[in-house]
Amino acid sequence: MTFSDQLKQKAEPILQEIYQHPFVKGIEDGTLPKEAIKFYVQQDFLYLNAFVKIYAQAITKSTTREDMDFFQEQIHFTLHSETIAHQNLCQVAHLSLDQLKDGALAPTTFMYQQHMLEQGRDGTMLDILAGLIPCPWTYWEIGKHIMNRTPSLEGHPFRDWIEFYGKYGSEDMTFAEELFRRLDEKAQGATKNELNHAEKVFLKSCELEWRFWEMSFYQEDWKFNSLIKIH
Ligand SMILES: Cc1ncc(CN)c(N)n1
């Protein structure tokens, strides 16, 4: 079994919980409340900014031009293509994406950002990949899961979102598969301790993916933010 197969197997219970989450169910059946959409897009915009910085950190730790090129393409994709998904959500909720760009980090977004940035700062390339992969992987799985369960997306309000993530990446290999391939390559030269650490990093990101849906659906903010402006 490859290292990535082992990680996917361990994360399976989290993935199943994500499929059942009311936010994801709301995308699937088109009933997602406007307040949840607004909170999600605001936080996700900030989250993706951090994601771009992790790719940049990965470039600083790259040893080949091929790796550098791969990460710079991901930066471009995140900055210029992933907005399709946000646009779709905003259209459905009659929100302007431009007005959602000035939010402040809610606790879960802060925690997830810190977790990934820590890998970029202190980790190996194996750790960086392990921390990054749950982001494209779980969304790709969600997209496919909804597409498999929905006979036709004709007229579905979240069609663009579902298809964008369900078909995530290039035609021959999706981002997640490509990242897993790179992870397995790095895993080959790693010690048992390094693999155990990378596994923890990966599973923590998977849990944080679930928490991101939870935070967005219930709009979980800093406890005292309404009283004292903390962020
Ligand atoms: C929190 C989160 N995780 C994953 C993705 C998909 N790139 C996203 N947009 N936001």
PDB file of C-alpha atoms and ligand atoms in Angstrom:
ATOM      1  CA  MET A   1       0.000   0.000   0.000  1.00  0.00           C
ATOM      2  CA  THR A   2       1.352   3.452  -0.852  1.00  0.00           C
ATOM      3  CA  PHE A   3       1.747   6.122   1.819  1.00  0.00           C
ATOM      4  CA  SER A   4      -1.081   8.132   0.253  1.00  0.00           C
ATOM      5  CA  ASP A   5      -3.397   5.081   0.256  1.00  0.00           C
ATOM      6  CA  GLN A   6      -2.636   4.673   3.940  1.00  0.00           C
ATOM      7  CA  LEU A   7      -3.498   8.338   4.615  1.00  0.00           C
ATOM      8  CA  LYS A   8      -6.734   8.160   2.618  1.00  0.00           C
ATOM      9  CA  GLN A   9      -7.771   5.049   4.514  1.00  0.00           C
ATOM     10  CA  LYS A  10      -7.129   6.697   7.900  1.00  0.00           C
ATOM     11  CA  ALA A  11      -9.013   9.852   6.871  1.00  0.00           C
ATOM     12  CA  GLU A  12     -12.056   7.973   5.526  1.00  0.00           C
ATOM     13  CA  PRO A  13     -14.229   8.487   8.674  1.00  0.00           C
ATOM     14  CA  ILE A  14     -13.592  12.252   8.466  1.00  0.00           C
ATOM     15  CA  LEU A  15     -14.512  12.284   4.777  1.00  0.00           C
ATOM     16  CA  GLN A  16     -17.770  10.450   5.543  1.00  0.00           C
ATOM     17  CA  GLU A  17     -18.600  13.085   8.196  1.00  0.00           C
ATOM     18  CA  ILE A  18     -17.856  15.839   5.676  1.00  0.00           C
ATOM     19  CA  TYR A  19     -20.310  14.317   3.161  1.00  0.00           C
ATOM     20  CA  GLN A  20     -22.997  14.372   5.882  1.00  0.00           C
ATOM     21  CA  HIS A  21     -22.237  17.885   7.083  1.00  0.00           C
ATOM     22  CA  PRO A  22     -25.248  20.296   6.779  1.00  0.00           C
ATOM     23  CA  PHE A  23     -23.131  22.779   4.799  1.00  0.00           C
ATOM     24  CA  VAL A  24     -22.174  20.160   2.220  1.00  0.00           C
ATOM     25  CA  LYS A  25     -25.718  18.764   2.214  1.00  0.00           C
ATOM     26  CA  GLY A  26     -26.925  22.327   1.634  1.00  0.00           C
ATOM     27  CA  ILE A  27     -24.731  22.544  -1.469  1.00  0.00           C
ATOM     28  CA  GLU A  28     -25.964  19.154  -2.622  1.00  0.00           C
ATOM     29  CA  ASP A  29     -29.667  19.956  -2.301  1.00  0.00           C
ATOM     30  CA  GLY A  30     -29.349  23.665  -3.100  1.00  0.00           C
ATOM     31  CA  THR A  31     -30.734  24.865   0.247  1.00  0.00           C
ATOM     32  CA  LEU A  32     -27.614  26.449   1.764  1.00  0.00           C
ATOM     33  CA  PRO A  33     -28.627  29.520   3.834  1.00  0.00           C
ATOM     34  CA  LYS A  34     -27.380  32.937   2.745  1.00  0.00           C
ATOM     35  CA  GLU A  35     -25.686  33.682   6.106  1.00  0.00           C
ATOM     36  CA  ALA A  36     -23.649  30.473   5.886  1.00  0.00           C
ATOM     37  CA  ILE A  37     -22.600  31.331   2.323  1.00  0.00           C
ATOM     38  CA  LYS A  38     -21.547  34.817   3.336  1.00  0.00           C
ATOM     39  CA  PHE A  39     -19.474  33.615   6.291  1.00  0.00           C
ATOM     40  CA  TYR A  40     -17.887  30.834   4.236  1.00  0.00           C
ATOM     41  CA  VAL A  41     -16.871  33.020   1.280  1.00  0.00           C
ATOM     42  CA  GLN A  42     -15.437  35.680   3.570  1.00  0.00           C
ATOM     43  CA  GLN A  43     -13.351  33.134   5.456  1.00  0.00           C
ATOM     44  CA  ASP A  44     -12.411  31.117   2.402  1.00  0.00           C
ATOM     45  CA  PHE A  45     -11.051  34.181   0.652  1.00  0.00           C
ATOM     46  CA  LEU A  46      -8.668  34.681   3.592  1.00  0.00           C
ATOM     47  CA  TYR A  47      -7.882  30.978   3.792  1.00  0.00           C
ATOM     48  CA  LEU A  48      -6.930  30.839   0.104  1.00  0.00           C
ATOM     49  CA  ASN A  49      -4.622  33.826   0.561  1.00  0.00           C
ATOM     50  CA  ALA A  50      -2.724  31.762   3.117  1.00  0.00           C
ATOM     51  CA  PHE A  51      -2.801  28.782   0.791  1.00  0.00           C
ATOM     52  CA  VAL A  52      -1.008  30.807  -1.878  1.00  0.00           C
ATOM     53  CA  LYS A  53       1.681  31.679   0.667  1.00  0.00           C
ATOM     54  CA  ILE A  54       2.222  28.007   1.531  1.00  0.00           C
ATOM     55  CA  TYR A  55       2.768  27.268  -2.151  1.00  0.00           C
ATOM     56  CA  ALA A  56       5.293  30.096  -2.159  1.00  0.00           C
ATOM     57  CA  GLN A  57       6.999  28.530   0.866  1.00  0.00           C
ATOM     58  CA  ALA A  58       7.035  25.230  -1.016  1.00  0.00           C
ATOM     59  CA  ILE A  59       8.861  26.989  -3.856  1.00  0.00           C
ATOM     60  CA  THR A  60      11.549  28.175  -1.438  1.00  0.00           C
ATOM     61  CA  LYS A  61      12.067  24.538  -0.374  1.00  0.00           C
ATOM     62  CA  SER A  62      11.981  23.116  -3.915  1.00  0.00           C
ATOM     63  CA  THR A  63      15.135  21.544  -5.269  1.00  0.00           C
ATOM     64  CA  THR A  64      14.077  21.258  -8.924  1.00  0.00           C
ATOM     65  CA  ARG A  65      12.678  23.711 -11.437  1.00  0.00           C
ATOM     66  CA  GLU A  66       9.945  21.209 -12.200  1.00  0.00           C
ATOM     67  CA  ASP A  67       8.733  21.461  -8.570  1.00  0.00           C
ATOM     68  CA  MET A  68       8.970  25.264  -8.700  1.00  0.00           C
ATOM     69  CA  ASP A  69       6.955  25.347 -11.895  1.00  0.00           C
ATOM     70  CA  PHE A  70       4.316  23.031 -10.447  1.00  0.00           C
ATOM     71  CA  PHE A  71       3.813  25.206  -7.360  1.00  0.00           C
ATOM     72  CA  GLN A  72       3.710  28.455  -9.319  1.00  0.00           C
ATOM     73  CA  GLU A  73       0.967  26.961 -11.509  1.00  0.00           C
ATOM     74  CA  GLN A  74      -1.010  26.147  -8.367  1.00  0.00           C
ATOM     75  CA  ILE A  75      -0.614  29.724  -7.190  1.00  0.00           C
ATOM     76  CA  HIS A  76      -2.001  30.954 -10.494  1.00  0.00           C
ATOM     77  CA  PHE A  77      -4.903  28.521 -10.319  1.00  0.00           C
ATOM     78  CA  THR A  78      -5.832  29.524  -6.764  1.00  0.00           C
ATOM     79  CA  LEU A  79      -5.657  33.238  -7.535  1.00  0.00           C
ATOM     80  CA  HIS A  80      -7.410  33.201 -10.890  1.00  0.00           C
ATOM     81  CA  SER A  81      -9.594  30.098 -11.279  1.00  0.00           C
ATOM     82  CA  GLU A  82     -10.892  29.256  -7.848  1.00  0.00           C
ATOM     83  CA  THR A  83     -12.901  32.474  -7.819  1.00  0.00           C
ATOM     84  CA  ILE A  84     -15.394  30.628 -10.107  1.00  0.00           C
ATOM     85  CA  ALA A  85     -16.523  28.672  -7.055  1.00  0.00           C
ATOM     86  CA  HIS A  86     -16.876  31.813  -4.909  1.00  0.00           C
ATOM     87  CA  GLN A  87     -18.711  33.656  -7.708  1.00  0.00           C
ATOM     88  CA  ASN A  88     -21.260  30.864  -7.925  1.00  0.00           C
ATOM     89  CA  LEU A  89     -21.974  30.976  -4.182  1.00  0.00           C
ATOM     90  CA  CYS A  90     -22.220  34.771  -4.204  1.00  0.00           C
ATOM     91  CA  GLN A  91     -24.590  34.798  -7.180  1.00  0.00           C
ATOM     92  CA  VAL A  92     -26.983  32.388  -5.494  1.00  0.00           C
ATOM     93  CA  ALA A  93     -26.978  34.432  -2.264  1.00  0.00           C
ATOM     94  CA  HIS A  94     -27.130  37.807  -4.097  1.00  0.00           C
ATOM     95  CA  LEU A  95     -23.836  38.903  -2.558  1.00  0.00           C
ATOM     96  CA  SER A  96     -21.004  40.892  -4.035  1.00  0.00           C
ATOM     97  CA  LEU A  97     -17.693  39.035  -3.852  1.00  0.00           C
ATOM     98  CA  ASP A  98     -15.825  42.342  -3.702  1.00  0.00           C
ATOM     99  CA  GLN A  99     -17.614  43.260  -0.484  1.00  0.00           C
ATOM    100  CA  LEU A 100     -16.591  40.009   1.188  1.00  0.00           C
ATOM    101  CA  LYS A 101     -12.864  40.475   0.822  1.00  0.00           C
ATOM    102  CA  ASP A 102     -12.287  42.528   3.967  1.00  0.00           C
ATOM    103  CA  GLY A 103     -13.284  40.013   6.632  1.00  0.00           C
ATOM    104  CA  ALA A 104     -11.256  39.125   9.721  1.00  0.00           C
ATOM    105  CA  LEU A 105     -10.002  35.636  10.455  1.00  0.00           C
ATOM    106  CA  ALA A 106     -12.448  33.573  12.527  1.00  0.00           C
ATOM    107  CA  PRO A 107     -10.900  31.088  14.985  1.00  0.00           C
ATOM    108  CA  THR A 108     -11.017  27.987  12.770  1.00  0.00           C
ATOM    109  CA  THR A 109      -9.586  29.826   9.764  1.00  0.00           C
ATOM    110  CA  PHE A 110      -6.856  31.181  12.018  1.00  0.00           C
ATOM    111  CA  MET A 111      -6.099  27.689  13.338  1.00  0.00           C
ATOM    112  CA  TYR A 112      -6.021  26.139   9.858  1.00  0.00           C
ATOM    113  CA  GLN A 113      -3.790  28.923   8.485  1.00  0.00           C
ATOM    114  CA  GLN A 114      -1.380  28.572  11.392  1.00  0.00           C
ATOM    115  CA  HIS A 115      -1.246  24.816  10.972  1.00  0.00           C
ATOM    116  CA  MET A 116      -0.317  25.100   7.290  1.00  0.00           C
ATOM    117  CA  LEU A 117       2.060  28.023   7.716  1.00  0.00           C
ATOM    118  CA  GLU A 118       3.888  26.065  10.402  1.00  0.00           C
ATOM    119  CA  GLN A 119       4.590  23.299   7.872  1.00  0.00           C
ATOM    120  CA  GLY A 120       5.841  25.878   5.371  1.00  0.00           C
ATOM    121  CA  ARG A 121       8.096  27.484   7.970  1.00  0.00           C
ATOM    122  CA  ASP A 122       9.414  24.529   9.975  1.00  0.00           C
ATOM    123  CA  GLY A 123       8.504  21.420   7.988  1.00  0.00           C
ATOM    124  CA  THR A 124      10.017  19.356   5.215  1.00  0.00           C
ATOM    125  CA  MET A 125       8.511  19.156   1.722  1.00  0.00           C
ATOM    126  CA  LEU A 126       6.757  15.981   2.926  1.00  0.00           C
ATOM    127  CA  ASP A 127       5.090  17.950   5.753  1.00  0.00           C
ATOM    128  CA  ILE A 128       4.110  20.805   3.429  1.00  0.00           C
ATOM    129  CA  LEU A 129       2.449  18.411   0.991  1.00  0.00           C
ATOM    130  CA  ALA A 130       0.744  16.493   3.809  1.00  0.00           C
ATOM    131  CA  GLY A 131      -0.691  19.738   5.195  1.00  0.00           C
ATOM    132  CA  LEU A 132      -1.827  21.020   1.786  1.00  0.00           C
ATOM    133  CA  ILE A 133      -3.402  17.946   0.221  1.00  0.00           C
ATOM    134  CA  PRO A 134      -6.626  17.675   2.285  1.00  0.00           C
ATOM    135  CA  CYS A 135      -7.723  21.003   0.766  1.00  0.00           C
ATOM    136  CA  PRO A 136      -7.886  19.894  -2.895  1.00  0.00           C
ATOM    137  CA  TRP A 137      -8.502  16.235  -2.029  1.00  0.00           C
ATOM    138  CA  THR A 138     -11.592  16.613   0.170  1.00  0.00           C
ATOM    139  CA  TYR A 139     -13.182  19.152  -2.216  1.00  0.00           C
ATOM    140  CA  TRP A 140     -12.564  16.885  -5.189  1.00  0.00           C
ATOM    141  CA  GLU A 141     -14.163  14.003  -3.262  1.00  0.00           C
ATOM    142  CA  ILE A 142     -17.140  16.196  -2.305  1.00  0.00           C
ATOM    143  CA  GLY A 143     -17.619  17.306  -5.919  1.00  0.00           C
ATOM    144  CA  LYS A 144     -17.500  13.715  -7.201  1.00  0.00           C
ATOM    145  CA  HIS A 145     -19.755  12.487  -4.377  1.00  0.00           C
ATOM    146  CA  ILE A 146     -22.448  15.047  -5.213  1.00  0.00           C
ATOM    147  CA  MET A 147     -22.119  14.462  -8.965  1.00  0.00           C
ATOM    148  CA  ASN A 148     -22.540  10.701  -8.445  1.00  0.00           C
ATOM    149  CA  ARG A 149     -25.645  11.213  -6.332  1.00  0.00           C
ATOM    150  CA  THR A 150     -27.262  13.828  -8.556  1.00  0.00           C
ATOM    151  CA  PRO A 151     -28.591  12.425 -11.859  1.00  0.00           C
ATOM    152  CA  SER A 152     -28.604  15.858 -13.542  1.00  0.00           C
ATOM    153  CA  LEU A 153     -27.135  19.185 -12.488  1.00  0.00           C
ATOM    154  CA  GLU A 154     -29.276  21.020 -15.036  1.00  0.00           C
ATOM    155  CA  GLY A 155     -30.692  24.079 -13.267  1.00  0.00           C
ATOM    156  CA  HIS A 156     -28.912  23.254  -9.981  1.00  0.00           C
ATOM    157  CA  PRO A 157     -28.035  26.549  -8.219  1.00  0.00           C
ATOM    158  CA  PHE A 158     -24.575  25.292  -7.227  1.00  0.00           C
ATOM    159  CA  ARG A 159     -23.781  23.564 -10.512  1.00  0.00           C
ATOM    160  CA  ASP A 160     -20.633  25.624 -11.183  1.00  0.00           C
ATOM    161  CA  TRP A 161     -19.293  24.954  -7.684  1.00  0.00           C
ATOM    162  CA  ILE A 162     -20.001  21.205  -7.876  1.00  0.00           C
ATOM    163  CA  GLU A 163     -18.536  20.785 -11.355  1.00  0.00           C
ATOM    164  CA  PHE A 164     -15.540  22.984 -10.614  1.00  0.00           C
ATOM    165  CA  TYR A 165     -14.476  20.790  -7.697  1.00  0.00           C
ATOM    166  CA  GLY A 166     -15.775  17.488  -9.090  1.00  0.00           C
ATOM    167  CA  LYS A 167     -13.537  17.912 -12.133  1.00  0.00           C
ATOM    168  CA  TYR A 168     -10.759  19.683 -10.194  1.00  0.00           C
ATOM    169  CA  GLY A 169      -7.438  19.988 -12.007  1.00  0.00           C
ATOM    170  CA  SER A 170      -6.125  19.032 -15.403  1.00  0.00           C
ATOM    171  CA  GLU A 171      -7.685  16.486 -17.715  1.00  0.00           C
ATOM    172  CA  ASP A 172      -5.187  13.673 -17.245  1.00  0.00           C
ATOM    173  CA  MET A 173      -4.485  14.038 -13.557  1.00  0.00           C
ATOM    174  CA  THR A 174      -6.357  16.030 -10.962  1.00  0.00           C
ATOM    175  CA  PHE A 175      -4.498  18.284  -8.521  1.00  0.00           C
ATOM    176  CA  ALA A 176      -5.119  15.946  -5.648  1.00  0.00           C
ATOM    177  CA  GLU A 177      -3.768  12.918  -7.527  1.00  0.00           C
ATOM    178  CA  GLU A 178      -0.743  14.890  -8.681  1.00  0.00           C
ATOM    179  CA  LEU A 179      -0.058  16.064  -5.125  1.00  0.00           C
ATOM    180  CA  PHE A 180      -0.458  12.526  -3.758  1.00  0.00           C
ATOM    181  CA  ARG A 181       1.999  11.279  -6.391  1.00  0.00           C
ATOM    182  CA  ARG A 182       4.539  13.861  -5.239  1.00  0.00           C
ATOM    183  CA  LEU A 183       3.879  12.970  -1.602  1.00  0.00           C
ATOM    184  CA  ASP A 184       4.566   9.273  -2.305  1.00  0.00           C
ATOM    185  CA  GLU A 185       7.800  10.212  -4.054  1.00  0.00           C
ATOM    186  CA  LYS A 186       9.001  12.159  -0.993  1.00  0.00           C
ATOM    187  CA  ALA A 187       7.758   9.418   1.339  1.00  0.00           C
ATOM    188  CA  GLN A 188      10.068   6.886  -0.273  1.00  0.00           C
ATOM    189  CA  GLY A 189      13.174   8.446   1.225  1.00  0.00           C
ATOM    190  CA  ALA A 190      11.615   9.270   4.607  1.00  0.00           C
ATOM    191  CA  THR A 191      12.180   7.623   7.983  1.00  0.00           C
ATOM    192  CA  LYS A 192       9.367   6.040  10.016  1.00  0.00           C
ATOM    193  CA  ASN A 193       9.290   9.046  12.360  1.00  0.00           C
ATOM    194  CA  GLU A 194       9.054  11.468   9.456  1.00  0.00           C
ATOM    195  CA  LEU A 195       6.164   9.470   7.982  1.00  0.00           C
ATOM    196  CA  ASN A 196       4.364   9.385  11.335  1.00  0.00           C
ATOM    197  CA  HIS A 197       4.729  13.131  11.660  1.00  0.00           C
ATOM    198  CA  ALA A 198       3.487  13.763   8.105  1.00  0.00           C
ATOM    199  CA  GLU A 199       0.495  11.511   8.796  1.00  0.00           C
ATOM    200  CA  LYS A 200      -0.457  13.622  11.821  1.00  0.00           C
ATOM    201  CA  VAL A 201      -0.104  16.807   9.777  1.00  0.00           C
ATOM    202  CA  PHE A 202      -2.376  15.341   7.073  1.00  0.00           C
ATOM    203  CA  LEU A 203      -5.052  14.136   9.488  1.00  0.00           C
ATOM    204  CA  LYS A 204      -5.066  17.456  11.322  1.00  0.00           C
ATOM    205  CA  SER A 205      -5.732  19.259   8.029  1.00  0.00           C
ATOM    206  CA  CYS A 206      -8.559  16.789   7.321  1.00  0.00           C
ATOM    207  CA  GLU A 207     -10.146  17.560  10.686  1.00  0.00           C
ATOM    208  CA  LEU A 208      -9.698  21.286  10.002  1.00  0.00           C
ATOM    209  CA  GLU A 209     -11.531  20.837   6.696  1.00  0.00           C
ATOM    210  CA  TRP A 210     -14.505  19.442   8.623  1.00  0.00           C
ATOM    211  CA  ARG A 211     -14.219  22.279  11.150  1.00  0.00           C
ATOM    212  CA  PHE A 212     -14.235  24.842   8.330  1.00  0.00           C
ATOM    213  CA  TRP A 213     -17.658  23.596   7.198  1.00  0.00           C
ATOM    214  CA  GLU A 214     -18.857  23.594  10.800  1.00  0.00           C
ATOM    215  CA  MET A 215     -17.573  27.119  11.443  1.00  0.00           C
ATOM    216  CA  SER A 216     -19.205  28.414   8.272  1.00  0.00           C
ATOM    217  CA  PHE A 217     -22.574  26.758   8.756  1.00  0.00           C
ATOM    218  CA  TYR A 218     -22.932  28.028  12.327  1.00  0.00           C
ATOM    219  CA  GLN A 219     -20.923  31.244  11.723  1.00  0.00           C
ATOM    220  CA  GLU A 220     -18.606  30.587  14.671  1.00  0.00           C
ATOM    221  CA  ASP A 221     -16.696  33.736  15.476  1.00  0.00           C
ATOM    222  CA  TRP A 222     -14.473  34.813  18.378  1.00  0.00           C
ATOM    223  CA  LYS A 223     -16.573  34.538  21.529  1.00  0.00           C
ATOM    224  CA  PHE A 224     -16.119  38.159  22.624  1.00  0.00           C
ATOM    225  CA  ASN A 225     -15.998  39.792  19.200  1.00  0.00           C
ATOM    226  CA  SER A 226     -19.428  41.405  19.520  1.00  0.00           C
ATOM    227  CA  LEU A 227     -18.418  42.893  22.892  1.00  0.00           C
ATOM    228  CA  ILE A 228     -14.783  43.805  22.346  1.00  0.00           C
ATOM    229  CA  LYS A 229     -13.372  43.941  18.818  1.00  0.00           C
ATOM    230  CA  ILE A 230     -10.739  41.185  19.021  1.00  0.00           C
ATOM    231  CA  HIS A 231     -10.228  40.845  15.276  1.00  0.00           C
TER     232      HIS A 231
HETATM  233  C1  LIG B   1     -11.122  25.574   3.509  1.00  0.00           C
HETATM  234  C2  LIG B   1     -10.968  25.163   2.073  1.00  0.00           C
HETATM  235  N1  LIG B   1     -10.492  23.918   1.809  1.00  0.00           N
HETATM  236  C3  LIG B   1     -10.350  23.566   0.488  1.00  0.00           C
HETATM  237  C4  LIG B   1     -10.647  24.410  -0.551  1.00  0.00           C
HETATM  238  C5  LIG B   1     -10.504  23.950  -1.962  1.00  0.00           C
HETATM  239  N2  LIG B   1      -9.352  24.510  -2.547  1.00  0.00           N
HETATM  240  C6  LIG B   1     -11.127  25.644  -0.219  1.00  0.00           C
HETATM  241  N3  LIG B   1     -11.477  26.532  -1.173  1.00  0.00           N
HETATM  242  N4  LIG B   1     -11.312  26.031   1.101  1.00  0.00           N
END
